[in-house]
Amino acid sequence: MVKEIPLFKKYPKLTNIPWVSIIVSPTPVHKMGQTSKTLKRDIWVKRDDLTHTIYGGNKPRKYEFVFADILKKGKKTIVTLGSIGTNHGLATTVTARDFGLSTHLFVLEQPLSEGVRENLLCHHFFGAKLHLMRNPFHRKLAMKIKLILDRSSYFVTLGASSPLGTLGFVNAAFELKEQIEKKIIPEPDKLFVTVGSLATCAGLVLGLELA
Ligand SMILES: Cc1ncc(COP(=O)(O)O)c(C=O)c1O
């Protein structure tokens, strides 16, 4: 696999870090006409909803490093967690399927909204194995047992938020820099991102500092 990602172009010595191509990149940038008019300043969006043809969002960037580690270690089964409608679990399952890996989701209950129902159907469609647990303690125990008994299994942290996953967003900052240099987008004053674990934000902060 040729490693031509912006981060490795800048730091070739980092190519010893496992990486596998997953995302469609660079993701396009669009000026938001109406919002810019309303707020009287130029607002741009980087379309990271388009990182993947089936299931975009922020996870696939993280998976380029996390799945590379999984493949390098020869693991066959992914163990991860969430609630029954977990977006992270679905994104993991979709990506795992592309690599011929199976996904076990250890999930807690949550109210059955329309979105949760849709994700449950998608979990089923993409072949996730769901383990419904009563509480976080039971879930932790069940995951540990699975990981001990199945030596081919690999634990993916919630939201793939780990040092490896964070590298996906260090690379995203370098990708944005290339778009600025090519004058596809003006250099932004501020970047806004959604926040959960802060791994996305941490990767971008580090990447922008280095880029
Ligand atoms: C689409 C999207 N972007 C960003 C985030 C926040 O990610 P992080 O946990 O890295 O802060 C989430 C959280 O799940 C998400 O679903």
mmCIF file of C-alpha atoms and ligand atoms in Angstrom:
data_model
loop_
_atom_site.group_PDB
_atom_site.id
_atom_site.type_symbol
_atom_site.label_atom_id
_atom_site.label_comp_id
_atom_site.label_asym_id
_atom_site.label_seq_id
_atom_site.Cartn_x
_atom_site.Cartn_y
_atom_site.Cartn_z
ATOM 1 C CA MET A 1 0.000 0.000 0.000
ATOM 2 C CA VAL A 2 1.563 3.347 -1.061
ATOM 3 C CA LYS A 3 1.464 5.735 1.867
ATOM 4 C CA GLU A 4 0.876 9.072 0.189
ATOM 5 C CA ILE A 5 -1.135 10.692 2.944
ATOM 6 C CA PRO A 6 -0.324 14.333 3.770
ATOM 7 C CA LEU A 7 1.079 13.467 7.229
ATOM 8 C CA PHE A 8 3.571 10.952 5.829
ATOM 9 C CA LYS A 9 4.557 13.282 2.980
ATOM 10 C CA LYS A 10 5.588 15.831 5.608
ATOM 11 C CA TYR A 11 7.099 13.309 8.033
ATOM 12 C CA PRO A 12 8.360 10.325 5.955
ATOM 13 C CA LYS A 13 9.859 8.669 9.043
ATOM 14 C CA LEU A 14 6.328 8.115 10.345
ATOM 15 C CA THR A 15 5.637 5.621 7.544
ATOM 16 C CA ASN A 16 6.636 2.866 9.963
ATOM 17 C CA ILE A 17 3.270 3.502 11.680
ATOM 18 C CA PRO A 18 0.692 1.056 10.266
ATOM 19 C CA TRP A 19 -1.862 2.778 8.030
ATOM 20 C CA VAL A 20 -4.490 1.430 5.651
ATOM 21 C CA SER A 21 -6.500 3.351 3.055
ATOM 22 C CA ILE A 22 -10.160 3.714 4.089
ATOM 23 C CA ILE A 23 -11.347 7.268 3.518
ATOM 24 C CA VAL A 24 -12.257 9.092 0.339
ATOM 25 C CA SER A 25 -9.895 12.043 0.520
ATOM 26 C CA PRO A 26 -9.381 14.905 0.435
ATOM 27 C CA THR A 27 -12.918 15.575 1.610
ATOM 28 C CA PRO A 28 -14.375 18.550 -0.297
ATOM 29 C CA VAL A 29 -14.739 22.016 1.218
ATOM 30 C CA HIS A 30 -17.810 24.152 0.482
ATOM 31 C CA LYS A 31 -18.650 27.758 1.252
ATOM 32 C CA MET A 32 -22.025 27.919 2.997
ATOM 33 C CA GLY A 33 -23.699 30.762 1.098
ATOM 34 C CA GLN A 34 -26.822 31.404 3.160
ATOM 35 C CA THR A 35 -25.130 30.909 6.547
ATOM 36 C CA SER A 36 -22.282 33.219 5.508
ATOM 37 C CA LYS A 37 -24.829 35.894 4.509
ATOM 38 C CA THR A 38 -26.782 35.535 7.740
ATOM 39 C CA LEU A 39 -23.697 35.638 9.976
ATOM 40 C CA LYS A 40 -21.962 38.280 7.807
ATOM 41 C CA ARG A 41 -18.728 36.290 7.645
ATOM 42 C CA ASP A 42 -17.445 33.531 5.401
ATOM 43 C CA ILE A 43 -18.400 30.124 6.776
ATOM 44 C CA TRP A 44 -16.916 27.036 5.153
ATOM 45 C CA VAL A 45 -17.591 23.385 5.840
ATOM 46 C CA LYS A 46 -15.186 20.515 5.291
ATOM 47 C CA ARG A 47 -17.423 17.644 4.210
ATOM 48 C CA ASP A 48 -16.201 14.915 6.506
ATOM 49 C CA ASP A 49 -19.654 13.373 6.234
ATOM 50 C CA LEU A 50 -18.234 12.120 2.903
ATOM 51 C CA THR A 51 -15.215 10.289 4.335
ATOM 52 C CA HIS A 52 -16.766 6.948 3.363
ATOM 53 C CA THR A 53 -19.229 5.920 0.673
ATOM 54 C CA ILE A 54 -21.417 3.903 3.086
ATOM 55 C CA TYR A 55 -20.854 5.450 6.505
ATOM 56 C CA GLY A 56 -18.979 8.768 6.707
ATOM 57 C CA GLY A 57 -18.315 11.025 9.672
ATOM 58 C CA ASN A 58 -15.272 11.275 11.866
ATOM 59 C CA LYS A 59 -14.652 7.574 12.576
ATOM 60 C CA PRO A 60 -13.168 6.452 9.213
ATOM 61 C CA ARG A 61 -10.210 8.839 9.621
ATOM 62 C CA LYS A 62 -9.415 7.184 12.953
ATOM 63 C CA TYR A 63 -9.877 3.715 11.497
ATOM 64 C CA GLU A 64 -7.100 4.207 8.915
ATOM 65 C CA PHE A 65 -4.662 3.828 11.801
ATOM 66 C CA VAL A 66 -6.693 1.576 14.109
ATOM 67 C CA PHE A 67 -7.604 -0.994 11.423
ATOM 68 C CA ALA A 68 -4.024 -1.009 10.167
ATOM 69 C CA ASP A 69 -3.025 -2.109 13.673
ATOM 70 C CA ILE A 70 -5.765 -4.762 13.705
ATOM 71 C CA LEU A 71 -4.637 -6.160 10.335
ATOM 72 C CA LYS A 72 -0.959 -6.050 11.281
ATOM 73 C CA LYS A 73 -1.719 -8.074 14.415
ATOM 74 C CA GLY A 74 -3.702 -10.594 12.355
ATOM 75 C CA LYS A 75 -6.853 -10.179 14.449
ATOM 76 C CA LYS A 76 -10.139 -11.456 13.047
ATOM 77 C CA THR A 77 -12.792 -10.248 15.464
ATOM 78 C CA ILE A 78 -13.474 -6.751 16.752
ATOM 79 C CA VAL A 79 -14.911 -6.160 20.195
ATOM 80 C CA THR A 80 -16.332 -2.749 20.907
ATOM 81 C CA LEU A 81 -19.051 -1.043 22.905
ATOM 82 C CA GLY A 82 -21.853 1.507 22.849
ATOM 83 C CA SER A 83 -25.605 1.632 23.265
ATOM 84 C CA ILE A 84 -27.980 -0.278 21.004
ATOM 85 C CA GLY A 85 -28.087 2.531 18.432
ATOM 86 C CA THR A 86 -24.343 3.128 18.494
ATOM 87 C CA ASN A 87 -23.056 5.076 15.486
ATOM 88 C CA HIS A 88 -19.504 4.131 16.383
ATOM 89 C CA GLY A 89 -20.481 0.448 16.448
ATOM 90 C CA LEU A 90 -22.137 0.737 13.061
ATOM 91 C CA ALA A 91 -19.175 2.551 11.500
ATOM 92 C CA THR A 92 -16.878 -0.125 12.948
ATOM 93 C CA THR A 93 -19.051 -2.941 11.599
ATOM 94 C CA VAL A 94 -19.214 -1.432 8.103
ATOM 95 C CA THR A 95 -15.421 -1.006 7.963
ATOM 96 C CA ALA A 96 -14.714 -4.402 9.500
ATOM 97 C CA ARG A 97 -16.887 -6.078 6.880
ATOM 98 C CA ASP A 98 -14.769 -4.514 4.122
ATOM 99 C CA PHE A 99 -11.740 -6.276 5.632
ATOM 100 C CA GLY A 100 -13.542 -9.590 6.181
ATOM 101 C CA LEU A 101 -13.572 -9.141 9.978
ATOM 102 C CA SER A 102 -16.515 -9.737 12.300
ATOM 103 C CA THR A 103 -17.707 -7.248 14.911
ATOM 104 C CA HIS A 104 -19.102 -7.971 18.354
ATOM 105 C CA LEU A 105 -20.955 -4.991 19.843
ATOM 106 C CA PHE A 106 -21.456 -5.009 23.626
ATOM 107 C CA VAL A 107 -24.365 -2.667 24.064
ATOM 108 C CA LEU A 108 -26.558 -1.101 26.725
ATOM 109 C CA GLU A 109 -30.214 -0.221 26.253
ATOM 110 C CA GLN A 110 -31.354 3.235 25.182
ATOM 111 C CA PRO A 111 -34.753 4.701 24.208
ATOM 112 C CA LEU A 112 -35.965 3.332 20.848
ATOM 113 C CA SER A 113 -35.985 6.501 18.758
ATOM 114 C CA GLU A 114 -36.316 6.308 14.979
ATOM 115 C CA GLY A 115 -32.549 6.771 14.582
ATOM 116 C CA VAL A 116 -31.823 3.979 17.050
ATOM 117 C CA ARG A 117 -34.196 1.637 15.201
ATOM 118 C CA GLU A 118 -32.532 2.482 11.887
ATOM 119 C CA ASN A 119 -29.077 1.769 13.304
ATOM 120 C CA LEU A 120 -30.292 -1.508 14.811
ATOM 121 C CA LEU A 121 -31.510 -2.590 11.377
ATOM 122 C CA CYS A 122 -28.163 -1.541 9.879
ATOM 123 C CA HIS A 123 -26.267 -3.490 12.566
ATOM 124 C CA HIS A 124 -28.258 -6.514 11.499
ATOM 125 C CA PHE A 125 -27.761 -5.825 7.785
ATOM 126 C CA PHE A 126 -23.985 -5.406 8.066
ATOM 127 C CA GLY A 127 -23.638 -8.487 10.258
ATOM 128 C CA ALA A 128 -22.748 -7.118 13.714
ATOM 129 C CA LYS A 129 -23.154 -9.582 16.577
ATOM 130 C CA LEU A 130 -24.979 -7.737 19.338
ATOM 131 C CA HIS A 131 -24.590 -8.593 23.046
ATOM 132 C CA LEU A 132 -27.196 -6.719 25.078
ATOM 133 C CA MET A 133 -25.917 -6.096 28.615
ATOM 134 C CA ARG A 134 -27.790 -4.891 31.686
ATOM 135 C CA ASN A 135 -25.230 -2.410 32.997
ATOM 136 C CA PRO A 136 -21.713 -1.075 32.331
ATOM 137 C CA PHE A 137 -20.131 -3.463 34.847
ATOM 138 C CA HIS A 138 -21.623 -6.565 33.197
ATOM 139 C CA ARG A 139 -20.589 -5.189 29.850
ATOM 140 C CA LYS A 140 -16.976 -4.681 30.925
ATOM 141 C CA LEU A 141 -16.842 -8.181 32.352
ATOM 142 C CA ALA A 142 -18.396 -9.770 29.256
ATOM 143 C CA MET A 143 -15.964 -7.946 26.953
ATOM 144 C CA LYS A 144 -12.989 -9.026 29.055
ATOM 145 C CA ILE A 145 -14.123 -12.652 28.950
ATOM 146 C CA LYS A 146 -14.585 -12.475 25.174
ATOM 147 C CA LEU A 147 -11.121 -10.931 24.720
ATOM 148 C CA ILE A 148 -9.498 -13.593 26.925
ATOM 149 C CA LEU A 149 -11.302 -16.542 25.330
ATOM 150 C CA ASP A 150 -10.931 -15.379 21.733
ATOM 151 C CA ARG A 151 -7.256 -14.673 21.099
ATOM 152 C CA SER A 152 -8.059 -13.397 17.615
ATOM 153 C CA SER A 153 -10.158 -10.555 19.014
ATOM 154 C CA TYR A 154 -9.147 -6.891 19.253
ATOM 155 C CA PHE A 155 -10.679 -4.236 21.479
ATOM 156 C CA VAL A 156 -11.572 -0.953 19.778
ATOM 157 C CA THR A 157 -12.088 1.877 22.277
ATOM 158 C CA LEU A 158 -15.326 3.881 22.279
ATOM 159 C CA GLY A 159 -15.315 6.168 19.236
ATOM 160 C CA ALA A 160 -11.915 4.664 18.250
ATOM 161 C CA SER A 161 -10.511 7.378 20.499
ATOM 162 C CA SER A 162 -6.992 6.182 21.163
ATOM 163 C CA PRO A 163 -3.538 7.555 20.358
ATOM 164 C CA LEU A 164 -3.645 5.665 17.041
ATOM 165 C CA GLY A 165 -7.156 6.887 16.189
ATOM 166 C CA THR A 166 -6.179 10.463 16.998
ATOM 167 C CA LEU A 167 -3.504 10.319 14.279
ATOM 168 C CA GLY A 168 -6.328 10.317 11.735
ATOM 169 C CA PHE A 169 -7.081 13.896 12.693
ATOM 170 C CA VAL A 170 -3.422 14.933 12.799
ATOM 171 C CA ASN A 171 -3.462 13.840 9.154
ATOM 172 C CA ALA A 172 -6.734 15.752 8.572
ATOM 173 C CA ALA A 173 -4.996 18.988 9.577
ATOM 174 C CA PHE A 174 -2.273 18.331 6.977
ATOM 175 C CA GLU A 175 -4.981 17.553 4.407
ATOM 176 C CA LEU A 176 -6.641 20.916 5.154
ATOM 177 C CA LYS A 177 -3.270 22.670 4.860
ATOM 178 C CA GLU A 178 -2.812 21.227 1.358
ATOM 179 C CA GLN A 179 -6.257 22.585 0.396
ATOM 180 C CA ILE A 180 -5.285 26.036 1.736
ATOM 181 C CA GLU A 181 -1.984 25.960 -0.180
ATOM 182 C CA LYS A 182 -3.858 25.035 -3.374
ATOM 183 C CA LYS A 183 -6.201 28.001 -2.660
ATOM 184 C CA ILE A 184 -9.248 25.728 -2.593
ATOM 185 C CA ILE A 185 -10.195 27.342 0.727
ATOM 186 C CA PRO A 186 -8.874 30.508 2.431
ATOM 187 C CA GLU A 187 -6.972 29.988 5.685
ATOM 188 C CA PRO A 188 -9.646 29.851 8.401
ATOM 189 C CA ASP A 189 -9.498 32.009 11.568
ATOM 190 C CA LYS A 190 -11.290 29.386 13.624
ATOM 191 C CA LEU A 191 -12.193 25.713 13.293
ATOM 192 C CA PHE A 192 -15.327 24.307 14.906
ATOM 193 C CA VAL A 193 -15.775 20.565 15.451
ATOM 194 C CA THR A 194 -18.244 18.425 17.345
ATOM 195 C CA VAL A 195 -16.911 16.958 20.555
ATOM 196 C CA GLY A 196 -17.334 13.677 22.399
ATOM 197 C CA SER A 197 -14.120 12.195 23.763
ATOM 198 C CA LEU A 198 -12.105 15.133 22.303
ATOM 199 C CA ALA A 199 -9.861 12.809 20.239
ATOM 200 C CA THR A 200 -10.926 14.543 17.012
ATOM 201 C CA CYS A 201 -10.141 17.915 18.540
ATOM 202 C CA ALA A 202 -6.821 16.752 20.045
ATOM 203 C CA GLY A 203 -5.638 15.381 16.681
ATOM 204 C CA LEU A 204 -6.552 18.613 14.911
ATOM 205 C CA VAL A 205 -4.869 20.798 17.535
ATOM 206 C CA LEU A 206 -1.654 18.789 17.231
ATOM 207 C CA GLY A 207 -1.855 18.639 13.438
ATOM 208 C CA LEU A 208 -2.489 22.383 13.071
ATOM 209 C CA GLU A 209 0.449 23.094 15.347
ATOM 210 C CA LEU A 210 2.737 20.932 13.160
ATOM 211 C CA ALA A 211 1.316 21.793 9.721
HETATM 212 C C1 LIG B 1 -19.734 12.661 13.448
HETATM 213 C C2 LIG B 1 -19.009 12.877 14.744
HETATM 214 N N1 LIG B 1 -18.068 13.851 14.807
HETATM 215 C C3 LIG B 1 -17.397 14.073 15.958
HETATM 216 C C4 LIG B 1 -17.632 13.326 17.111
HETATM 217 C C5 LIG B 1 -16.811 13.582 18.337
HETATM 218 O O1 LIG B 1 -15.691 12.765 18.289
HETATM 219 P P1 LIG B 1 -14.618 12.655 19.451
HETATM 220 O O2 LIG B 1 -15.045 11.539 20.340
HETATM 221 O O3 LIG B 1 -13.348 12.332 18.743
HETATM 222 O O4 LIG B 1 -14.583 13.981 20.172
HETATM 223 C C6 LIG B 1 -18.578 12.309 17.090
HETATM 224 C C7 LIG B 1 -18.800 11.533 18.306
HETATM 225 O O5 LIG B 1 -19.236 10.431 18.314
HETATM 226 C C8 LIG B 1 -19.282 12.069 15.868
HETATM 227 O O6 LIG B 1 -20.208 11.088 15.782
#
